[in-house]
Short mmCIF file of N, CA and C in Angstrom, two decimals:
data_model
loop_
_atom_site.label_atom_id
_atom_site.label_comp_id
_atom_site.label_asym_id
_atom_site.label_seq_id
_atom_site.Cartn_x
_atom_site.Cartn_y
_atom_site.Cartn_z
N MET A 1 -27.52 -55.41 -15.89
CA MET A 1 -27.88 -54.39 -16.86
C MET A 1 -28.28 -53.12 -16.12
N VAL A 2 -27.83 -52.01 -16.63
CA VAL A 2 -28.10 -50.71 -16.02
C VAL A 2 -29.50 -50.26 -16.43
N PRO A 3 -30.32 -49.85 -15.46
CA PRO A 3 -31.66 -49.37 -15.83
C PRO A 3 -31.56 -48.07 -16.61
N SER A 4 -32.42 -47.94 -17.60
CA SER A 4 -32.39 -46.78 -18.48
C SER A 4 -33.28 -45.67 -17.93
N VAL A 5 -32.78 -44.46 -18.00
CA VAL A 5 -33.56 -43.29 -17.61
C VAL A 5 -34.35 -42.84 -18.83
N PRO A 6 -35.63 -42.50 -18.67
CA PRO A 6 -36.42 -42.07 -19.84
C PRO A 6 -35.83 -40.82 -20.49
N LEU A 7 -35.99 -40.74 -21.80
CA LEU A 7 -35.45 -39.62 -22.56
C LEU A 7 -36.07 -38.30 -22.12
N GLY A 8 -37.35 -38.31 -21.82
CA GLY A 8 -38.02 -37.09 -21.39
C GLY A 8 -37.48 -36.54 -20.09
N ALA A 9 -37.12 -37.43 -19.17
CA ALA A 9 -36.55 -36.99 -17.90
C ALA A 9 -35.18 -36.34 -18.11
N CYS A 10 -34.38 -36.93 -18.98
CA CYS A 10 -33.06 -36.36 -19.27
C CYS A 10 -33.18 -35.01 -19.97
N LEU A 11 -34.11 -34.91 -20.90
CA LEU A 11 -34.28 -33.64 -21.60
C LEU A 11 -34.89 -32.58 -20.69
N GLY A 12 -35.74 -33.01 -19.76
CA GLY A 12 -36.26 -32.07 -18.77
C GLY A 12 -35.16 -31.54 -17.87
N LEU A 13 -34.28 -32.44 -17.42
CA LEU A 13 -33.14 -32.02 -16.62
C LEU A 13 -32.25 -31.07 -17.41
N SER A 14 -32.03 -31.38 -18.67
CA SER A 14 -31.21 -30.52 -19.52
C SER A 14 -31.84 -29.14 -19.68
N ALA A 15 -33.14 -29.09 -19.88
CA ALA A 15 -33.82 -27.81 -20.03
C ALA A 15 -33.76 -26.99 -18.75
N ILE A 16 -33.93 -27.65 -17.61
CA ILE A 16 -33.86 -26.95 -16.32
C ILE A 16 -32.46 -26.40 -16.09
N LEU A 17 -31.44 -27.22 -16.36
CA LEU A 17 -30.06 -26.75 -16.20
C LEU A 17 -29.75 -25.58 -17.14
N PHE A 18 -30.22 -25.67 -18.38
CA PHE A 18 -29.97 -24.59 -19.32
C PHE A 18 -30.67 -23.31 -18.88
N ALA A 19 -31.90 -23.44 -18.37
CA ALA A 19 -32.63 -22.26 -17.90
C ALA A 19 -31.94 -21.63 -16.70
N ILE A 20 -31.43 -22.45 -15.78
CA ILE A 20 -30.70 -21.93 -14.62
C ILE A 20 -29.45 -21.18 -15.08
N GLY A 21 -28.73 -21.76 -16.03
CA GLY A 21 -27.54 -21.10 -16.55
C GLY A 21 -27.86 -19.81 -17.28
N LEU A 22 -28.94 -19.80 -18.05
CA LEU A 22 -29.33 -18.60 -18.79
C LEU A 22 -29.75 -17.49 -17.85
N VAL A 23 -30.55 -17.82 -16.84
CA VAL A 23 -30.96 -16.81 -15.86
C VAL A 23 -29.74 -16.29 -15.09
N GLY A 24 -28.84 -17.19 -14.75
CA GLY A 24 -27.62 -16.76 -14.06
C GLY A 24 -26.75 -15.87 -14.92
N PHE A 25 -26.68 -16.17 -16.21
CA PHE A 25 -25.86 -15.35 -17.11
C PHE A 25 -26.48 -13.98 -17.33
N LEU A 26 -27.78 -13.93 -17.54
CA LEU A 26 -28.44 -12.66 -17.82
C LEU A 26 -28.65 -11.82 -16.57
N GLY A 27 -28.72 -12.45 -15.42
CA GLY A 27 -29.01 -11.71 -14.19
C GLY A 27 -27.81 -11.28 -13.39
N ARG A 28 -26.63 -11.68 -13.76
CA ARG A 28 -25.43 -11.37 -12.98
C ARG A 28 -24.58 -10.34 -13.69
N ARG A 29 -23.83 -9.59 -12.91
CA ARG A 29 -22.88 -8.63 -13.46
C ARG A 29 -21.44 -9.00 -13.12
N ASN A 30 -21.25 -10.03 -12.32
CA ASN A 30 -19.92 -10.49 -11.96
C ASN A 30 -19.42 -11.43 -13.06
N ILE A 31 -18.22 -11.19 -13.54
CA ILE A 31 -17.71 -11.96 -14.68
C ILE A 31 -17.52 -13.43 -14.31
N ILE A 32 -17.04 -13.70 -13.12
CA ILE A 32 -16.81 -15.09 -12.72
C ILE A 32 -18.13 -15.86 -12.65
N LEU A 33 -19.16 -15.24 -12.11
CA LEU A 33 -20.46 -15.90 -12.06
C LEU A 33 -21.05 -16.09 -13.46
N MET A 34 -20.75 -15.17 -14.36
CA MET A 34 -21.20 -15.34 -15.74
C MET A 34 -20.49 -16.53 -16.40
N LEU A 35 -19.20 -16.70 -16.12
CA LEU A 35 -18.47 -17.85 -16.66
C LEU A 35 -19.02 -19.16 -16.09
N VAL A 36 -19.36 -19.17 -14.82
CA VAL A 36 -19.94 -20.37 -14.20
C VAL A 36 -21.30 -20.67 -14.84
N SER A 37 -22.07 -19.64 -15.14
CA SER A 37 -23.37 -19.84 -15.78
C SER A 37 -23.21 -20.41 -17.19
N ILE A 38 -22.20 -19.97 -17.91
CA ILE A 38 -21.93 -20.53 -19.23
C ILE A 38 -21.56 -22.01 -19.11
N GLU A 39 -20.77 -22.34 -18.10
CA GLU A 39 -20.41 -23.74 -17.89
C GLU A 39 -21.64 -24.60 -17.57
N ILE A 40 -22.58 -24.05 -16.82
CA ILE A 40 -23.82 -24.78 -16.51
C ILE A 40 -24.61 -25.03 -17.80
N MET A 41 -24.67 -24.02 -18.68
CA MET A 41 -25.38 -24.20 -19.94
C MET A 41 -24.70 -25.24 -20.83
N LEU A 42 -23.38 -25.24 -20.85
CA LEU A 42 -22.67 -26.25 -21.64
C LEU A 42 -22.88 -27.65 -21.07
N ASN A 43 -22.96 -27.76 -19.75
CA ASN A 43 -23.25 -29.07 -19.15
C ASN A 43 -24.67 -29.53 -19.47
N ALA A 44 -25.60 -28.59 -19.59
CA ALA A 44 -26.96 -28.96 -20.00
C ALA A 44 -26.96 -29.54 -21.41
N VAL A 45 -26.17 -28.96 -22.28
CA VAL A 45 -26.05 -29.49 -23.64
C VAL A 45 -25.42 -30.88 -23.61
N ASN A 46 -24.44 -31.08 -22.74
CA ASN A 46 -23.82 -32.41 -22.62
C ASN A 46 -24.82 -33.46 -22.14
N VAL A 47 -25.69 -33.08 -21.23
CA VAL A 47 -26.71 -34.03 -20.75
C VAL A 47 -27.64 -34.43 -21.89
N SER A 48 -28.02 -33.46 -22.71
CA SER A 48 -28.91 -33.80 -23.83
C SER A 48 -28.19 -34.64 -24.88
N PHE A 49 -26.90 -34.36 -25.14
CA PHE A 49 -26.13 -35.21 -26.05
C PHE A 49 -26.08 -36.64 -25.54
N ALA A 50 -25.78 -36.80 -24.26
CA ALA A 50 -25.69 -38.15 -23.69
C ALA A 50 -27.04 -38.85 -23.69
N ALA A 51 -28.12 -38.10 -23.45
CA ALA A 51 -29.45 -38.70 -23.44
C ALA A 51 -29.84 -39.20 -24.83
N PHE A 52 -29.62 -38.38 -25.84
CA PHE A 52 -29.93 -38.82 -27.20
C PHE A 52 -29.02 -39.95 -27.64
N SER A 53 -27.77 -39.91 -27.22
CA SER A 53 -26.85 -40.98 -27.55
C SER A 53 -27.30 -42.31 -26.94
N SER A 54 -27.75 -42.26 -25.71
CA SER A 54 -28.24 -43.47 -25.06
C SER A 54 -29.55 -43.95 -25.69
N HIS A 55 -30.41 -43.00 -26.03
CA HIS A 55 -31.70 -43.36 -26.61
C HIS A 55 -31.54 -43.99 -27.99
N LEU A 56 -30.61 -43.49 -28.77
CA LEU A 56 -30.40 -43.99 -30.13
C LEU A 56 -29.40 -45.13 -30.21
N GLN A 57 -28.84 -45.52 -29.06
CA GLN A 57 -27.84 -46.59 -29.00
C GLN A 57 -26.64 -46.28 -29.92
N ASP A 58 -26.17 -45.04 -29.83
CA ASP A 58 -25.05 -44.58 -30.65
C ASP A 58 -24.07 -43.84 -29.75
N THR A 59 -22.80 -43.98 -30.02
CA THR A 59 -21.79 -43.36 -29.15
C THR A 59 -21.35 -41.99 -29.64
N ARG A 60 -21.85 -41.53 -30.77
CA ARG A 60 -21.41 -40.24 -31.29
C ARG A 60 -21.79 -39.08 -30.39
N GLY A 61 -22.93 -39.16 -29.74
CA GLY A 61 -23.34 -38.10 -28.82
C GLY A 61 -22.42 -38.01 -27.61
N GLN A 62 -21.98 -39.15 -27.12
CA GLN A 62 -21.06 -39.15 -25.99
C GLN A 62 -19.70 -38.61 -26.39
N ILE A 63 -19.25 -38.94 -27.59
CA ILE A 63 -17.98 -38.41 -28.09
C ILE A 63 -18.07 -36.90 -28.27
N LEU A 64 -19.20 -36.43 -28.79
CA LEU A 64 -19.40 -35.00 -28.94
C LEU A 64 -19.42 -34.30 -27.59
N ALA A 65 -20.01 -34.94 -26.59
CA ALA A 65 -20.01 -34.37 -25.24
C ALA A 65 -18.60 -34.25 -24.69
N LEU A 66 -17.74 -35.22 -24.99
CA LEU A 66 -16.34 -35.13 -24.56
C LEU A 66 -15.64 -33.95 -25.22
N PHE A 67 -15.92 -33.71 -26.50
CA PHE A 67 -15.34 -32.55 -27.17
C PHE A 67 -15.85 -31.24 -26.56
N VAL A 68 -17.12 -31.20 -26.21
CA VAL A 68 -17.68 -30.00 -25.57
C VAL A 68 -17.02 -29.77 -24.22
N ILE A 69 -16.75 -30.84 -23.48
CA ILE A 69 -16.05 -30.70 -22.20
C ILE A 69 -14.65 -30.14 -22.40
N ALA A 70 -13.96 -30.60 -23.44
CA ALA A 70 -12.61 -30.08 -23.72
C ALA A 70 -12.64 -28.61 -24.09
N VAL A 71 -13.60 -28.21 -24.92
CA VAL A 71 -13.73 -26.81 -25.30
C VAL A 71 -14.12 -25.96 -24.09
N ALA A 72 -14.98 -26.48 -23.22
CA ALA A 72 -15.38 -25.75 -22.02
C ALA A 72 -14.20 -25.55 -21.08
N ALA A 73 -13.32 -26.54 -20.99
CA ALA A 73 -12.14 -26.39 -20.14
C ALA A 73 -11.22 -25.31 -20.70
N ALA A 74 -11.04 -25.28 -22.01
CA ALA A 74 -10.22 -24.24 -22.62
C ALA A 74 -10.86 -22.87 -22.44
N GLU A 75 -12.17 -22.80 -22.58
CA GLU A 75 -12.89 -21.53 -22.39
C GLU A 75 -12.76 -21.04 -20.97
N ALA A 76 -12.85 -21.94 -20.02
CA ALA A 76 -12.72 -21.54 -18.61
C ALA A 76 -11.30 -21.05 -18.31
N ALA A 77 -10.31 -21.72 -18.87
CA ALA A 77 -8.92 -21.30 -18.62
C ALA A 77 -8.65 -19.92 -19.22
N VAL A 78 -9.09 -19.69 -20.45
CA VAL A 78 -8.87 -18.39 -21.08
C VAL A 78 -9.69 -17.31 -20.39
N GLY A 79 -10.94 -17.62 -20.07
CA GLY A 79 -11.80 -16.65 -19.40
C GLY A 79 -11.28 -16.25 -18.03
N LEU A 80 -10.86 -17.22 -17.24
CA LEU A 80 -10.33 -16.89 -15.92
C LEU A 80 -8.99 -16.16 -16.03
N GLY A 81 -8.20 -16.47 -17.05
CA GLY A 81 -6.96 -15.72 -17.28
C GLY A 81 -7.24 -14.26 -17.59
N LEU A 82 -8.25 -14.01 -18.42
CA LEU A 82 -8.63 -12.62 -18.71
C LEU A 82 -9.16 -11.92 -17.47
N VAL A 83 -9.94 -12.62 -16.68
CA VAL A 83 -10.48 -12.02 -15.45
C VAL A 83 -9.34 -11.67 -14.50
N LEU A 84 -8.37 -12.56 -14.35
CA LEU A 84 -7.24 -12.26 -13.47
C LEU A 84 -6.43 -11.08 -13.99
N ALA A 85 -6.22 -11.01 -15.30
CA ALA A 85 -5.47 -9.89 -15.86
C ALA A 85 -6.21 -8.57 -15.66
N LEU A 86 -7.53 -8.59 -15.80
CA LEU A 86 -8.30 -7.36 -15.62
C LEU A 86 -8.46 -6.98 -14.16
N SER A 87 -8.51 -7.96 -13.28
CA SER A 87 -8.73 -7.65 -11.86
C SER A 87 -7.48 -7.11 -11.18
N ARG A 88 -6.33 -7.27 -11.79
CA ARG A 88 -5.11 -6.70 -11.20
C ARG A 88 -5.12 -5.18 -11.28
N ASN A 89 -5.74 -4.63 -12.29
CA ASN A 89 -5.77 -3.19 -12.49
C ASN A 89 -7.02 -2.54 -11.93
N ARG A 90 -8.02 -3.32 -11.61
CA ARG A 90 -9.30 -2.77 -11.16
C ARG A 90 -9.70 -3.39 -9.83
N PRO A 91 -10.43 -2.63 -9.02
CA PRO A 91 -10.87 -3.20 -7.74
C PRO A 91 -12.00 -4.21 -7.87
N GLY A 92 -12.87 -4.04 -8.85
CA GLY A 92 -14.00 -4.94 -9.02
C GLY A 92 -13.96 -5.65 -10.35
N ILE A 93 -14.76 -6.68 -10.48
CA ILE A 93 -14.80 -7.42 -11.73
C ILE A 93 -16.22 -7.44 -12.29
N SER A 94 -16.87 -6.29 -12.22
CA SER A 94 -18.22 -6.17 -12.75
C SER A 94 -18.16 -5.88 -14.25
N VAL A 95 -19.15 -6.34 -14.97
CA VAL A 95 -19.19 -6.13 -16.41
C VAL A 95 -19.40 -4.66 -16.73
N ALA A 96 -20.13 -3.94 -15.90
CA ALA A 96 -20.40 -2.53 -16.15
C ALA A 96 -19.13 -1.69 -16.06
N ASP A 97 -18.15 -2.14 -15.31
CA ASP A 97 -16.91 -1.38 -15.16
C ASP A 97 -15.93 -1.60 -16.30
N LEU A 98 -16.15 -2.60 -17.11
CA LEU A 98 -15.20 -2.94 -18.17
C LEU A 98 -15.62 -2.30 -19.48
N THR A 99 -15.06 -1.16 -19.76
CA THR A 99 -15.34 -0.48 -21.02
C THR A 99 -14.13 -0.48 -21.94
N GLU A 100 -12.97 -0.88 -21.45
CA GLU A 100 -11.77 -0.83 -22.28
C GLU A 100 -11.73 -1.95 -23.31
N LEU A 101 -12.55 -2.98 -23.18
CA LEU A 101 -12.58 -4.06 -24.16
C LEU A 101 -13.53 -3.78 -25.32
N LYS A 102 -14.26 -2.66 -25.26
CA LYS A 102 -15.23 -2.36 -26.30
C LYS A 102 -14.57 -2.01 -27.62
N TYR A 103 -13.52 -1.24 -27.57
CA TYR A 103 -12.95 -0.69 -28.80
C TYR A 103 -11.66 -1.36 -29.16
#
């Protein structure tokens, strides 16, 4: 039998991961690092889904985490495609330099 990790420890890990992702997203101006920070926040949500799923002895949280992983993969592919398209015309990929997407 696999030893169970306490729910509080999993939620603490999830909160720490989400805080790291949020600080990384708000503190960076590089688009690629912002995308990585979003992925860290989505993984924090997956940890909490899996923790509650394990705590409640239900598989719906794990299934929802798989859907979040699929959406995150699509988001990363589209986001990196946009970054590549924008970086061909510009020397940098800073958010402050991108004003053509506003209007």
